[in-house]
PDB file of C-alpha atoms in Angstrom:
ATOM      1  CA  UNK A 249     -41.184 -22.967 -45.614  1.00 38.00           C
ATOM      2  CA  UNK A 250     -40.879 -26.761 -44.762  1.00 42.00           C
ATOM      3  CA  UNK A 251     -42.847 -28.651 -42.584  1.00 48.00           C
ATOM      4  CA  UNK A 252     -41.000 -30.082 -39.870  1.00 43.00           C
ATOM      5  CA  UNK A 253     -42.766 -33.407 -39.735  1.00 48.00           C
ATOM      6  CA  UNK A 254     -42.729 -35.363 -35.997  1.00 56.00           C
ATOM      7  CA  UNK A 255     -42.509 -38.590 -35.494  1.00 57.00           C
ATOM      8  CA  UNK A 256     -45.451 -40.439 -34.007  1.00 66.00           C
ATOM      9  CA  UNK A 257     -44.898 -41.135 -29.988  1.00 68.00           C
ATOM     10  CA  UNK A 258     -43.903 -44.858 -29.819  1.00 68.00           C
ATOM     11  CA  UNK A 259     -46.832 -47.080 -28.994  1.00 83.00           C
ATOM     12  CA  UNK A 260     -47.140 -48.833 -25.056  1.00 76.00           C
ATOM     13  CA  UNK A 261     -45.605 -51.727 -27.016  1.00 74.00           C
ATOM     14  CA  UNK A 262     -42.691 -50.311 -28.740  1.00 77.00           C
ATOM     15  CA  UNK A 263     -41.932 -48.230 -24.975  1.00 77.00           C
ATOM     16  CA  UNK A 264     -41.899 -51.391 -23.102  1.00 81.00           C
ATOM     17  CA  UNK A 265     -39.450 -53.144 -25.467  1.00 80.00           C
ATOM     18  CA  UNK A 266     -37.378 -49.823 -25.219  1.00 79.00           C
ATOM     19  CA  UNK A 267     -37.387 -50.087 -21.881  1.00 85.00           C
ATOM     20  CA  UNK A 268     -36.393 -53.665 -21.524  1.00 88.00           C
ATOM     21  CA  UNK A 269     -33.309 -53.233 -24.069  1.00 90.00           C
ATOM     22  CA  UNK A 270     -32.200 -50.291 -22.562  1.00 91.00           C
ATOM     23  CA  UNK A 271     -32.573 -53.131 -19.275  1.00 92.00           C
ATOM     24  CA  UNK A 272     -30.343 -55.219 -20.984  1.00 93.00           C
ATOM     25  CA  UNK A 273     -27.727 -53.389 -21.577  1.00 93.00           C
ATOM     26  CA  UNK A 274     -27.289 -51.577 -18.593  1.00 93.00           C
ATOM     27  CA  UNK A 275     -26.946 -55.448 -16.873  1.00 93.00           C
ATOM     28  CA  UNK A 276     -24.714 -56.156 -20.029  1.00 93.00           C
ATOM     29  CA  UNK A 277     -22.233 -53.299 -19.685  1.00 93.00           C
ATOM     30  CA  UNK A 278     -22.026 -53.825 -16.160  1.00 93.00           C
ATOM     31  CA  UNK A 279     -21.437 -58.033 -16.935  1.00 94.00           C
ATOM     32  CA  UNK A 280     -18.841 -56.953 -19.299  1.00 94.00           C
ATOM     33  CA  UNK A 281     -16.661 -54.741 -17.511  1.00 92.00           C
ATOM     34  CA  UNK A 282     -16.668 -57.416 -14.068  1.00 93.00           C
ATOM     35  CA  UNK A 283     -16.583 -60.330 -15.873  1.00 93.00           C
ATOM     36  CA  UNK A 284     -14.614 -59.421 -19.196  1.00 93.00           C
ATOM     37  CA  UNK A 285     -15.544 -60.033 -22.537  1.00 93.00           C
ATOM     38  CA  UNK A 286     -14.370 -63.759 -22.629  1.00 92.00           C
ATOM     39  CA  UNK A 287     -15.503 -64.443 -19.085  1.00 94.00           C
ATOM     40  CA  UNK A 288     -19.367 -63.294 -20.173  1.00 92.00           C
ATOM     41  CA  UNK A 289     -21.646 -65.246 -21.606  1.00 92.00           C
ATOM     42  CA  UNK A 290     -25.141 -64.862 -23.054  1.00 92.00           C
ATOM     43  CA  UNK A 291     -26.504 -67.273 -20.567  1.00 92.00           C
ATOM     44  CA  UNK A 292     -24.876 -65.120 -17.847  1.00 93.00           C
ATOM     45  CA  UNK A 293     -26.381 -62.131 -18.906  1.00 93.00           C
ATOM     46  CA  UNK A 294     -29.858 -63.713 -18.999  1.00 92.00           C
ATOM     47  CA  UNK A 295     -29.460 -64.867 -15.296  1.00 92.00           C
ATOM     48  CA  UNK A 296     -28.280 -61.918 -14.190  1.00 91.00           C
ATOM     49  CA  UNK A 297     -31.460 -60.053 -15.608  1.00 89.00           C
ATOM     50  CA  UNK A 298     -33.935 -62.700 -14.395  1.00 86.00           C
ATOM     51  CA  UNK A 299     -35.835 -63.953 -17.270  1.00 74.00           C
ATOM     52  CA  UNK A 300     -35.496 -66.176 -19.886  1.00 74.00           C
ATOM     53  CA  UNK A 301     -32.250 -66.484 -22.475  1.00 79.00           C
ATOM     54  CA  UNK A 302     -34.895 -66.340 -25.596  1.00 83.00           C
ATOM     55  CA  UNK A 303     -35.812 -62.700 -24.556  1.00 82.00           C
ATOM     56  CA  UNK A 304     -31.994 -61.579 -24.812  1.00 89.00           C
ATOM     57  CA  UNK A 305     -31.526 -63.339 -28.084  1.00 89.00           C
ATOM     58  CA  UNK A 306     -34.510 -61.053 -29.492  1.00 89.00           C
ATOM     59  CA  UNK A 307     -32.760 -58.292 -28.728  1.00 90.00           C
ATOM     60  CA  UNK A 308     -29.458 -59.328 -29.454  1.00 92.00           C
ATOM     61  CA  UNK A 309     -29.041 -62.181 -31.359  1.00 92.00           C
ATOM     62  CA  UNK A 310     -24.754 -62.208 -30.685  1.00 92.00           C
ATOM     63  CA  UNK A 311     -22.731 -61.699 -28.081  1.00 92.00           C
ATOM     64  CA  UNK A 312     -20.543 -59.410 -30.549  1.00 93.00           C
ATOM     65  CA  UNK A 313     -23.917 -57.947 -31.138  1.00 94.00           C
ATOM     66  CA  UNK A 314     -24.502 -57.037 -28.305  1.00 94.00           C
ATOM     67  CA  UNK A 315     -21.483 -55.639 -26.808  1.00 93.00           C
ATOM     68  CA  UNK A 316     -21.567 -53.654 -29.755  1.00 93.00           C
ATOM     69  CA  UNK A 317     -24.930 -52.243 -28.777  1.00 93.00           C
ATOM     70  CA  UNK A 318     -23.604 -51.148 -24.819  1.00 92.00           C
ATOM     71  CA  UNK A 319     -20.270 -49.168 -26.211  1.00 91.00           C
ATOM     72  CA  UNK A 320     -22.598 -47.351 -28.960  1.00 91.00           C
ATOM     73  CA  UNK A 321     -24.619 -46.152 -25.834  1.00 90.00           C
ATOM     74  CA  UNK A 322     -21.613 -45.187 -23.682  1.00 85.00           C
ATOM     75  CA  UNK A 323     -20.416 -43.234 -27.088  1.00 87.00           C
ATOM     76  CA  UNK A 324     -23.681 -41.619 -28.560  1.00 87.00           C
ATOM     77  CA  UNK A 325     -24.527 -39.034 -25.298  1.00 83.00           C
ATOM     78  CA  UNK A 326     -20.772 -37.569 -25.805  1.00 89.00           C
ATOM     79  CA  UNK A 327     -20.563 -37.496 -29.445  1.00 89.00           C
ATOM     80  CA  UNK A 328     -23.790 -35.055 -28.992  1.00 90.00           C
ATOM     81  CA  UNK A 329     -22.318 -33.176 -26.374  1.00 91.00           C
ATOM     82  CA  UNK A 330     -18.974 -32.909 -28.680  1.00 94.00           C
ATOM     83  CA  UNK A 331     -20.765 -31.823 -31.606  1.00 93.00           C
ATOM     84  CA  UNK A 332     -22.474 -29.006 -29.675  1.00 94.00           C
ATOM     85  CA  UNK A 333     -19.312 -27.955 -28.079  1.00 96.00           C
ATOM     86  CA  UNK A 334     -17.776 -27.654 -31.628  1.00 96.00           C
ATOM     87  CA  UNK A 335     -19.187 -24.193 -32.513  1.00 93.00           C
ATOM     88  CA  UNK A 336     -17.721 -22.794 -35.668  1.00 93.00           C
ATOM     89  CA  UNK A 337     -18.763 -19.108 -34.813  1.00 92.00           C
ATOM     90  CA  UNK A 338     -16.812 -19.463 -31.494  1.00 90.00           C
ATOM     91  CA  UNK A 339     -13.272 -18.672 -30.940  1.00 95.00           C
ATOM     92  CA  UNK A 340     -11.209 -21.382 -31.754  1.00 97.00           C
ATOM     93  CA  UNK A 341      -8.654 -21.743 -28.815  1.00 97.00           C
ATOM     94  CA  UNK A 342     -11.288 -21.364 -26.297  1.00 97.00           C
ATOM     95  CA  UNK A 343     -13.366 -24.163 -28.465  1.00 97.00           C
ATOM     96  CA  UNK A 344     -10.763 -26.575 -28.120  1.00 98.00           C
ATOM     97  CA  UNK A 345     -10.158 -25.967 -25.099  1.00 98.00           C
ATOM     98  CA  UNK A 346     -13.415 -26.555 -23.999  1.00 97.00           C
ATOM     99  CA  UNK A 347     -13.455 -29.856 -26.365  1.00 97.00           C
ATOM    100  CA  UNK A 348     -10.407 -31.892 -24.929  1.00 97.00           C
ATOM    101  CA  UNK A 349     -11.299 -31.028 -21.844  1.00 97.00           C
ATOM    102  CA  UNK A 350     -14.896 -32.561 -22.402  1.00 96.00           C
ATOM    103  CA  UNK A 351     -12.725 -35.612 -24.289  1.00 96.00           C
ATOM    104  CA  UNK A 352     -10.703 -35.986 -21.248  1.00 96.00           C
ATOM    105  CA  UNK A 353     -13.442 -36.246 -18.571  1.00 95.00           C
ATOM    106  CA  UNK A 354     -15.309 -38.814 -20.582  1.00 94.00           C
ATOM    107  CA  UNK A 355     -12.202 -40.848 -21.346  1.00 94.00           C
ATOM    108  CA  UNK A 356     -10.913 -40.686 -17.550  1.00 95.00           C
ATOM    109  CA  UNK A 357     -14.440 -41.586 -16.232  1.00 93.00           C
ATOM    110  CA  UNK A 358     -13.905 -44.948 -14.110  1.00 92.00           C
ATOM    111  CA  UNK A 359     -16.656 -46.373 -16.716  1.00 90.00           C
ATOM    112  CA  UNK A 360     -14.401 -45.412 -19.919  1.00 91.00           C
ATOM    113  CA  UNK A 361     -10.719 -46.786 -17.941  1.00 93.00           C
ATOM    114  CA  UNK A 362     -13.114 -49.611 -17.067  1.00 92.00           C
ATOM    115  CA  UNK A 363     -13.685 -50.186 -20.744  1.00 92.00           C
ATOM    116  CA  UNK A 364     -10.213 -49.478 -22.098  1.00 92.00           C
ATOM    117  CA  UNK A 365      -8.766 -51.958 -20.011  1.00 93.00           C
ATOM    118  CA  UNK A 366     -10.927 -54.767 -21.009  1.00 93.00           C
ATOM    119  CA  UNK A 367     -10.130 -54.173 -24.885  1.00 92.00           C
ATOM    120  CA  UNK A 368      -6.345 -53.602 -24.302  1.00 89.00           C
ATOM    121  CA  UNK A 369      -6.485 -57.058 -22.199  1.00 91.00           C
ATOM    122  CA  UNK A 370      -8.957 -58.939 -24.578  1.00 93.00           C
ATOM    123  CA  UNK A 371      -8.330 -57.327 -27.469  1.00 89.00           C
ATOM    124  CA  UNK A 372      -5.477 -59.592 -29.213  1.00 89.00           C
ATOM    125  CA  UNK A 373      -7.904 -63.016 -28.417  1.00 90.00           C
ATOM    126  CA  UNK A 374     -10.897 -60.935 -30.137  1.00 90.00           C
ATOM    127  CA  UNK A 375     -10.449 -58.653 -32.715  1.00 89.00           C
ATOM    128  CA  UNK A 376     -13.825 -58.055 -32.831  1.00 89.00           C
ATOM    129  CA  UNK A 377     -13.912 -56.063 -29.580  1.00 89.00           C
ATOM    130  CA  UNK A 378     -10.843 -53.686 -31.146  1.00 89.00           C
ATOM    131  CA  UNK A 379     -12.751 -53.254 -34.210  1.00 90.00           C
ATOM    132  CA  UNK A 380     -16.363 -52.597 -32.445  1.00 90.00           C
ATOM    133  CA  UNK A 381     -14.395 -50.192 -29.999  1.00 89.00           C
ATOM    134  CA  UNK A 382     -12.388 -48.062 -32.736  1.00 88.00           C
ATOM    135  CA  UNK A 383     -15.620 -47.826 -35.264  1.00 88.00           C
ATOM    136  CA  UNK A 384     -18.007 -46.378 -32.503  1.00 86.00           C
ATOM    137  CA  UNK A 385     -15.951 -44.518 -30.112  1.00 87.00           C
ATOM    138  CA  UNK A 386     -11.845 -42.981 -31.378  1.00 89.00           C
ATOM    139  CA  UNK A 387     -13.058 -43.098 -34.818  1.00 91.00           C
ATOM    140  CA  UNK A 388     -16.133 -41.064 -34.050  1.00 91.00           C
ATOM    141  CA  UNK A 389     -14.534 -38.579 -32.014  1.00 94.00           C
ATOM    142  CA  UNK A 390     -11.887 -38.153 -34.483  1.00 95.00           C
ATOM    143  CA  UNK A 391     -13.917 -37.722 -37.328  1.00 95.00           C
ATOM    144  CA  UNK A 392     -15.984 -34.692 -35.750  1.00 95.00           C
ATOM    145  CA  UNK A 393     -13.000 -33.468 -34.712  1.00 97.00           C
ATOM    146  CA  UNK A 394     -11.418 -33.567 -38.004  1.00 98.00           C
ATOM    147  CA  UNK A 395     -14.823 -32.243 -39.590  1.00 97.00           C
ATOM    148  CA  UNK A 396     -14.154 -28.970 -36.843  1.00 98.00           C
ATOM    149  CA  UNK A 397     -10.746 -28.803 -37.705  1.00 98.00           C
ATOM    150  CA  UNK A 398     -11.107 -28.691 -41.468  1.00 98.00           C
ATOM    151  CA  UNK A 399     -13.315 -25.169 -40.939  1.00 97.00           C
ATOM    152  CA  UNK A 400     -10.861 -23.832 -38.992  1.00 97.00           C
ATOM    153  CA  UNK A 401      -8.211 -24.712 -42.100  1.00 97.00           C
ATOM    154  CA  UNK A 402     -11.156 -23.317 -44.080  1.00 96.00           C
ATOM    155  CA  UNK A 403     -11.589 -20.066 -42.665  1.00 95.00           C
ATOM    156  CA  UNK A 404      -7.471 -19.306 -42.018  1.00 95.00           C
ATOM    157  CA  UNK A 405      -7.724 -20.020 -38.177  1.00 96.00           C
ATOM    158  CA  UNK A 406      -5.016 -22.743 -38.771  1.00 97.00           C
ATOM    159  CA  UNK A 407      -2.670 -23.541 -41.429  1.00 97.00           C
ATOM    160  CA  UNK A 408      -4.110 -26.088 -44.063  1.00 96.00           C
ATOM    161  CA  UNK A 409      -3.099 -29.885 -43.524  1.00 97.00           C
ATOM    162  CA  UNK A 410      -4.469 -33.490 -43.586  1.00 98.00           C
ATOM    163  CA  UNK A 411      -7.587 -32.410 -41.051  1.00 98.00           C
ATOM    164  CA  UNK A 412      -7.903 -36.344 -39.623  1.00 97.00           C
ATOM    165  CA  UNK A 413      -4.281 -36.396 -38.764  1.00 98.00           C
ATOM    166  CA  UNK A 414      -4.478 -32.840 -36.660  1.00 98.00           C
ATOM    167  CA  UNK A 415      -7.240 -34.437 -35.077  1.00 98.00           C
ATOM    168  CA  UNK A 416      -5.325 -37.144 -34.139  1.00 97.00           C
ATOM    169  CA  UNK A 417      -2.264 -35.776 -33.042  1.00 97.00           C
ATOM    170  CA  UNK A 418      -4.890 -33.594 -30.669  1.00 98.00           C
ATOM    171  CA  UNK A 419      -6.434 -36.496 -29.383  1.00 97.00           C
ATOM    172  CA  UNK A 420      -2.946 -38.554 -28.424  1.00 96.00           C
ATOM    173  CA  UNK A 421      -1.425 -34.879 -26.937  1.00 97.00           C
ATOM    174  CA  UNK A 422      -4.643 -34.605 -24.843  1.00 97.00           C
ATOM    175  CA  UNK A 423      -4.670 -38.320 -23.742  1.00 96.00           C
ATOM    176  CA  UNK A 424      -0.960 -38.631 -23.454  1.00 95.00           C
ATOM    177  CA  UNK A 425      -0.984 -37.370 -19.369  1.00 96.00           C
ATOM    178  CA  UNK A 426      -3.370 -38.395 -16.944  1.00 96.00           C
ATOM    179  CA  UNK A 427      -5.327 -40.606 -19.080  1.00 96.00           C
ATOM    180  CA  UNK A 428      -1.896 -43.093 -19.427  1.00 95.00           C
ATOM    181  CA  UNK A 429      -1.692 -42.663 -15.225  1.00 95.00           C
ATOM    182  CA  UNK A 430      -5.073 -44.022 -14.927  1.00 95.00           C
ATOM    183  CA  UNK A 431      -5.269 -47.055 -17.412  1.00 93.00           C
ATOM    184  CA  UNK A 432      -1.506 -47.977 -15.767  1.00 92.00           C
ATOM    185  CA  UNK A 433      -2.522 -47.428 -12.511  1.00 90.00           C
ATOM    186  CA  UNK A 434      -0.036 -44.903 -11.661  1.00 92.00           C
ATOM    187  CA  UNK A 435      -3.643 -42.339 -10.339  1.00 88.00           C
ATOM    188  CA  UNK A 436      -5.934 -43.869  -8.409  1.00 88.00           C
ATOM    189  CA  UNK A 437      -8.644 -41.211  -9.727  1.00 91.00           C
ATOM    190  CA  UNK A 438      -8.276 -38.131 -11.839  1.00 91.00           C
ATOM    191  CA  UNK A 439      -6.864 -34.816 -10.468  1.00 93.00           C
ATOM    192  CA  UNK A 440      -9.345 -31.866 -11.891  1.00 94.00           C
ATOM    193  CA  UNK A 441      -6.044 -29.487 -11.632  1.00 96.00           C
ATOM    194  CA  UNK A 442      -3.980 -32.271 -13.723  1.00 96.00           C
ATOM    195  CA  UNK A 443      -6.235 -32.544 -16.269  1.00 96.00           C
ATOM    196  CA  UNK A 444      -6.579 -28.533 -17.054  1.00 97.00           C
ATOM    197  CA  UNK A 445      -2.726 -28.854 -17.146  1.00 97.00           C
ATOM    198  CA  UNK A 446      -2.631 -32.006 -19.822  1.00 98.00           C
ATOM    199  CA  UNK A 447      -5.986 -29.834 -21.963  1.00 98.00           C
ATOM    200  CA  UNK A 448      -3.930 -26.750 -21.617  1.00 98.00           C
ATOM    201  CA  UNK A 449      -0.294 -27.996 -22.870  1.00 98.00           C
ATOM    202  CA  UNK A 450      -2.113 -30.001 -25.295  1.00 98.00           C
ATOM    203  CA  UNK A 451      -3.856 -27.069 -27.273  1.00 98.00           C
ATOM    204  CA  UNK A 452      -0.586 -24.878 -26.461  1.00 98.00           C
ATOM    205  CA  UNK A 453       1.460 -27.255 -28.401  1.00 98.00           C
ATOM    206  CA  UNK A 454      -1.187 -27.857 -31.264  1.00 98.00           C
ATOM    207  CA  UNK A 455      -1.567 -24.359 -31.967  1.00 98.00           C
ATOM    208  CA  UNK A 456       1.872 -23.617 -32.299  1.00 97.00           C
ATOM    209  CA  UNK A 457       2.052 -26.396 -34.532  1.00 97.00           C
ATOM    210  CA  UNK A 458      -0.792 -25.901 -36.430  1.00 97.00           C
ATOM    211  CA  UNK A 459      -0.028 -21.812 -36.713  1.00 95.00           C
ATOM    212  CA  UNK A 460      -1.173 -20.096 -39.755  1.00 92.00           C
ATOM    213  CA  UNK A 461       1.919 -19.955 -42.205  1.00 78.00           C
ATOM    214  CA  UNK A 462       1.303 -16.227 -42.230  1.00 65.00           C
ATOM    215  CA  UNK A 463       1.581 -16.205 -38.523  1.00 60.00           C
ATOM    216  CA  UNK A 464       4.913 -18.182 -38.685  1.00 50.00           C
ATOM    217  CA  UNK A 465       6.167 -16.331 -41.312  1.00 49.00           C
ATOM    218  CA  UNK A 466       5.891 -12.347 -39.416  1.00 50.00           C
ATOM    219  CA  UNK A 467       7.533 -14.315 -36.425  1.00 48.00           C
ATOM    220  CA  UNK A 468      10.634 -15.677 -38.402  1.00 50.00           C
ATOM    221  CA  UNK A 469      10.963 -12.194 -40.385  1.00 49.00           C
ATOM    222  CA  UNK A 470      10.912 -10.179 -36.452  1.00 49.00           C
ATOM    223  CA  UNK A 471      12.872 -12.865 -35.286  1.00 48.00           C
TER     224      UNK A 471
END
């Protein structure tokens, strides 16, 4: 039997520096999404927080760096609550269900449209933010996803196929509703009835399309 070894509690120290960059980027994220990425500036961010510019630059030592840092926090509470919503042992249909419908409130959050709309406007001028944005948050998502999607090949729930792209095609079928409305401004704020109906149509349609060939098969021959 292994030893599960703990880490050691961090030290008053270590908590108080913790607590001041978790400080930071709360202000940050909040600098960003007013202000826009080209509009915010590192000495903007330090006024806004009330102490000195040399105490951001410790933590952050770029503004790329630290934008960076704010999206990776938005991301890493959902990518936990993905992974634990992508049970192998459960059914699958109910599974994704419950998945998009998880992806869907996260991306539809005012926070998340907030977000999207800066790197759609910005995103051209600064590749950077596109790349930072894609690495920690689609890419993520899609590559759990994918990872979930690849069992189900695995153990004959779906028919076998590039895993990444079925994860993909999900994610635009799920997004492709209410999500759009929002970042065009067509909704004003998302409709808990509209958003079953995008989850539901969405996993309809993938299922069929992902069928297991034996499945599709026994419905050509009784057809």
């Amino acid at each position: 039997m292994t030893a599960v070894v703990k880490s050691p509690p961090p030290t008053r120290r270590e908590a108080r520096r913790l607590d001041r960059r978790d400080c930071i980027l709360t202000v940050a994220e909040r600098y960003f999404l007013e202000h826009g990425y080209a509009g915010t500036t590192m000495s903007g961010i330090a006024a806004a927080l009330g102490g000195s510019k040399g105490t951001l630059w410790n933590h952050f030592p770029s503004k790329e760096e630290l934008f960076s840092a704010v999206v990776d926090r938005v991301v890493t509470a959902y990518r936990m609550q993905l992974s634990q919503i992508l049970d192998p042992c459960g059914l699958l249909e109910p599974t994704l269900l419950r998945a998009c419908r998880s992806l869907l409130d996260k991306v539809c959050s005012p926070q998340a449209i907030a977000l999207h709309r800066l790197i759609y406007s910005e995103g051209g001028r600064f590749p950077e933010l596109s790349r930072i944005f894609f690495e920690l948050a689609p890419r993520h998502t899609r590559a759990l996803l994918a990872d979930f999607l690849e069992g189900a090949m695995n153990r004959g729930q779906i028919r076998r196929a590039d895993p990444t792209d079925a994860a993909r095609m999900l994610m635009a079928m799920t997004m492709g509703g209410s999500h759009q409305q929002l970042l065009m401004g067509q909704m004003r704020e998302p409709r808990p009835e509209a958003l079953q109906a995008d989850v539901a149509l969405a996993v309809n349609l993938f299922m069929r399309a992902y069928a297991p060939e034996s499945t599709v098969a026994t419905t050509g021959q009784s057809a």
